[in-house]
Short mmCIF file of C-alpha atoms in Angstrom, two decimals:
data_model
loop_
_atom_site.label_atom_id
_atom_site.label_comp_id
_atom_site.label_asym_id
_atom_site.label_seq_id
_atom_site.Cartn_x
_atom_site.Cartn_y
_atom_site.Cartn_z
CA MET S 211 -2.33 9.89 -41.35
CA THR S 212 -2.45 12.29 -38.20
CA LYS S 213 0.56 14.27 -39.51
CA ALA S 214 -0.70 14.45 -43.19
CA GLN S 215 -4.02 15.65 -41.78
CA GLY S 216 -1.87 18.15 -39.81
CA GLY S 217 -0.18 19.59 -43.15
CA CYS S 218 3.00 17.22 -43.41
CA ARG S 219 3.60 15.86 -46.82
CA VAL S 220 4.11 11.92 -46.28
CA ARG S 221 5.78 10.18 -49.27
CA PHE S 222 6.42 6.42 -49.88
CA LEU S 223 8.74 5.31 -52.45
CA ILE S 224 8.78 1.46 -52.96
CA GLY S 225 10.09 -1.04 -55.12
CA ASP S 226 7.95 -2.28 -57.65
CA PRO S 227 6.69 -5.76 -56.90
CA ASP S 228 6.61 -7.09 -60.58
CA SER S 229 10.08 -5.50 -61.43
CA GLU S 230 13.28 -7.68 -62.28
CA VAL S 231 15.17 -5.70 -59.90
CA THR S 232 12.68 -6.60 -57.12
CA ALA S 233 12.62 -10.27 -58.18
CA ALA S 234 16.65 -10.22 -58.33
CA ARG S 235 16.98 -8.73 -54.99
CA GLY S 236 14.26 -11.20 -53.33
CA THR S 237 16.38 -13.97 -54.86
CA GLU S 238 19.39 -12.64 -53.33
CA GLU S 239 17.96 -12.11 -49.81
CA GLY S 240 16.83 -15.84 -49.93
CA VAL S 241 14.38 -15.50 -47.01
CA PRO S 242 10.81 -17.05 -46.96
CA LEU S 243 8.94 -13.75 -46.70
CA THR S 244 9.95 -12.39 -50.26
CA LEU S 245 10.50 -8.84 -50.84
CA SER S 246 7.53 -8.89 -53.41
CA THR S 247 5.37 -10.17 -50.51
CA ARG S 248 6.53 -7.60 -48.14
CA ILE S 249 5.87 -4.99 -50.86
CA ALA S 250 2.34 -6.48 -51.19
CA VAL S 251 1.60 -6.06 -47.50
CA THR S 252 2.71 -2.42 -47.61
CA LEU S 253 0.60 -1.82 -50.73
CA SER S 254 -2.27 -3.24 -48.67
CA GLU S 255 -1.75 -0.93 -45.81
CA LEU S 256 -1.05 2.17 -48.11
CA GLY S 257 -4.40 1.45 -49.84
CA LYS S 258 -6.13 2.31 -46.68
CA LEU S 259 -4.45 5.97 -47.02
CA ARG S 260 -5.17 6.42 -50.58
CA ASP S 261 -7.71 9.30 -50.16
CA VAL S 262 -5.70 11.02 -47.53
CA PRO S 263 -4.52 14.50 -48.88
CA ARG S 264 -0.71 14.92 -48.70
CA ILE S 265 0.05 11.16 -48.87
CA GLU S 266 1.68 10.07 -51.93
CA GLY S 267 3.18 6.80 -53.26
CA ARG S 268 5.31 5.79 -56.10
CA PHE S 269 7.02 2.70 -57.41
CA GLU S 270 10.74 2.82 -58.18
CA THR S 271 11.93 -0.08 -60.56
CA GLY S 272 15.77 0.60 -60.66
CA HIS S 273 16.92 0.75 -56.81
CA VAL S 274 15.65 -1.45 -53.97
CA ASN S 275 18.65 -1.34 -51.78
CA LEU S 276 18.13 1.50 -49.41
CA SER S 277 15.65 2.56 -46.72
CA VAL S 278 15.09 6.33 -45.91
CA PHE S 279 12.99 8.03 -43.36
CA ARG S 280 13.40 11.67 -43.56
CA PHE S 281 12.11 14.33 -41.08
CA ASP S 282 12.88 17.74 -42.06
CA ASP S 283 16.79 17.87 -41.30
CA GLU S 284 17.06 14.54 -40.02
CA MET S 285 16.93 11.25 -41.67
CA ILE S 286 17.30 7.49 -40.95
CA VAL S 287 19.00 5.91 -43.58
CA THR S 288 19.67 1.87 -44.05
CA PRO S 289 21.68 0.89 -47.00
CA ILE S 290 20.68 -2.69 -47.62
CA LEU S 291 23.65 -4.89 -47.64
CA ALA S 292 24.03 -7.71 -50.14
CA ARG S 293 22.56 -11.08 -49.00
CA ARG S 294 20.88 -9.23 -46.18
CA VAL S 295 17.50 -7.63 -45.58
CA GLY S 296 16.55 -4.30 -43.89
CA HIS S 297 16.92 -5.36 -40.08
CA ASP S 298 20.37 -7.14 -40.61
CA SER S 299 21.71 -3.85 -42.30
CA PRO S 300 23.35 -0.80 -40.46
CA MET S 301 21.22 2.06 -39.80
CA MET S 302 22.65 5.63 -39.70
CA HIS S 303 21.20 8.58 -38.17
CA LEU S 304 22.07 11.77 -40.43
CA ARG S 305 21.41 15.51 -39.60
CA ARG S 306 21.79 18.17 -42.11
CA ARG S 307 24.90 20.31 -40.80
CA GLN S 308 26.17 21.50 -43.91
CA ALA S 309 25.34 21.97 -47.62
CA ASP S 310 26.27 19.29 -49.90
CA GLY S 311 27.16 16.82 -46.89
CA MET S 312 25.96 13.32 -46.44
CA PHE S 313 22.36 14.54 -45.55
CA ASP S 314 22.22 16.56 -48.64
CA ARG S 315 23.44 13.85 -50.96
CA PHE S 316 21.05 11.20 -49.75
CA ALA S 317 18.11 13.48 -49.85
CA ALA S 318 18.96 14.40 -53.59
CA HIS S 319 19.58 10.66 -54.21
CA VAL S 320 15.98 9.92 -53.11
CA GLU S 321 14.67 13.04 -54.79
CA GLU S 322 16.17 11.43 -58.07
CA LEU S 323 14.53 8.23 -57.46
CA TRP S 324 11.12 9.81 -56.55
CA SER S 325 11.15 11.82 -59.86
CA ARG S 326 11.55 8.69 -61.86
CA GLY S 327 8.64 6.55 -59.97
CA ARG S 328 5.34 6.20 -61.15
CA GLY S 329 2.14 6.51 -58.90
CA ILE S 330 1.15 3.35 -57.01
CA TRP S 331 -2.34 4.40 -57.52
CA SER S 332 -2.18 5.18 -61.13
CA PRO S 333 -4.61 3.25 -63.39
CA ASP S 334 -1.73 0.92 -64.61
CA ALA S 335 -0.44 0.29 -61.22
CA GLN S 336 -1.42 -2.31 -58.70
CA ALA S 337 -2.76 -1.16 -55.21
#
């Protein structure tokens, strides 16, 4: 919240807890704390930030196998492996060093997913 209040744009792109992709991923993980439950907890916390300017949230229904945290020209990327949860998957620290390198490709991927998303605070969405 402090960063957003200081002018930083903060975006959250999360899996839709009601989508078939999320359900399938949850089944594949096979852990007691399901993906849909973890998303519900996240939505509860994000709800507290709903009215903070520059904080946005969207659901993405087609891809829930990646965590990305971007900070200007650096990002932390965790490609979620089959039958693994995020904390059991590898994490990469990427820095933008060249045009169309790995950093730019992940950034473009995330922008594509963001463009397909729907607002988590829209009238037809949960939150």
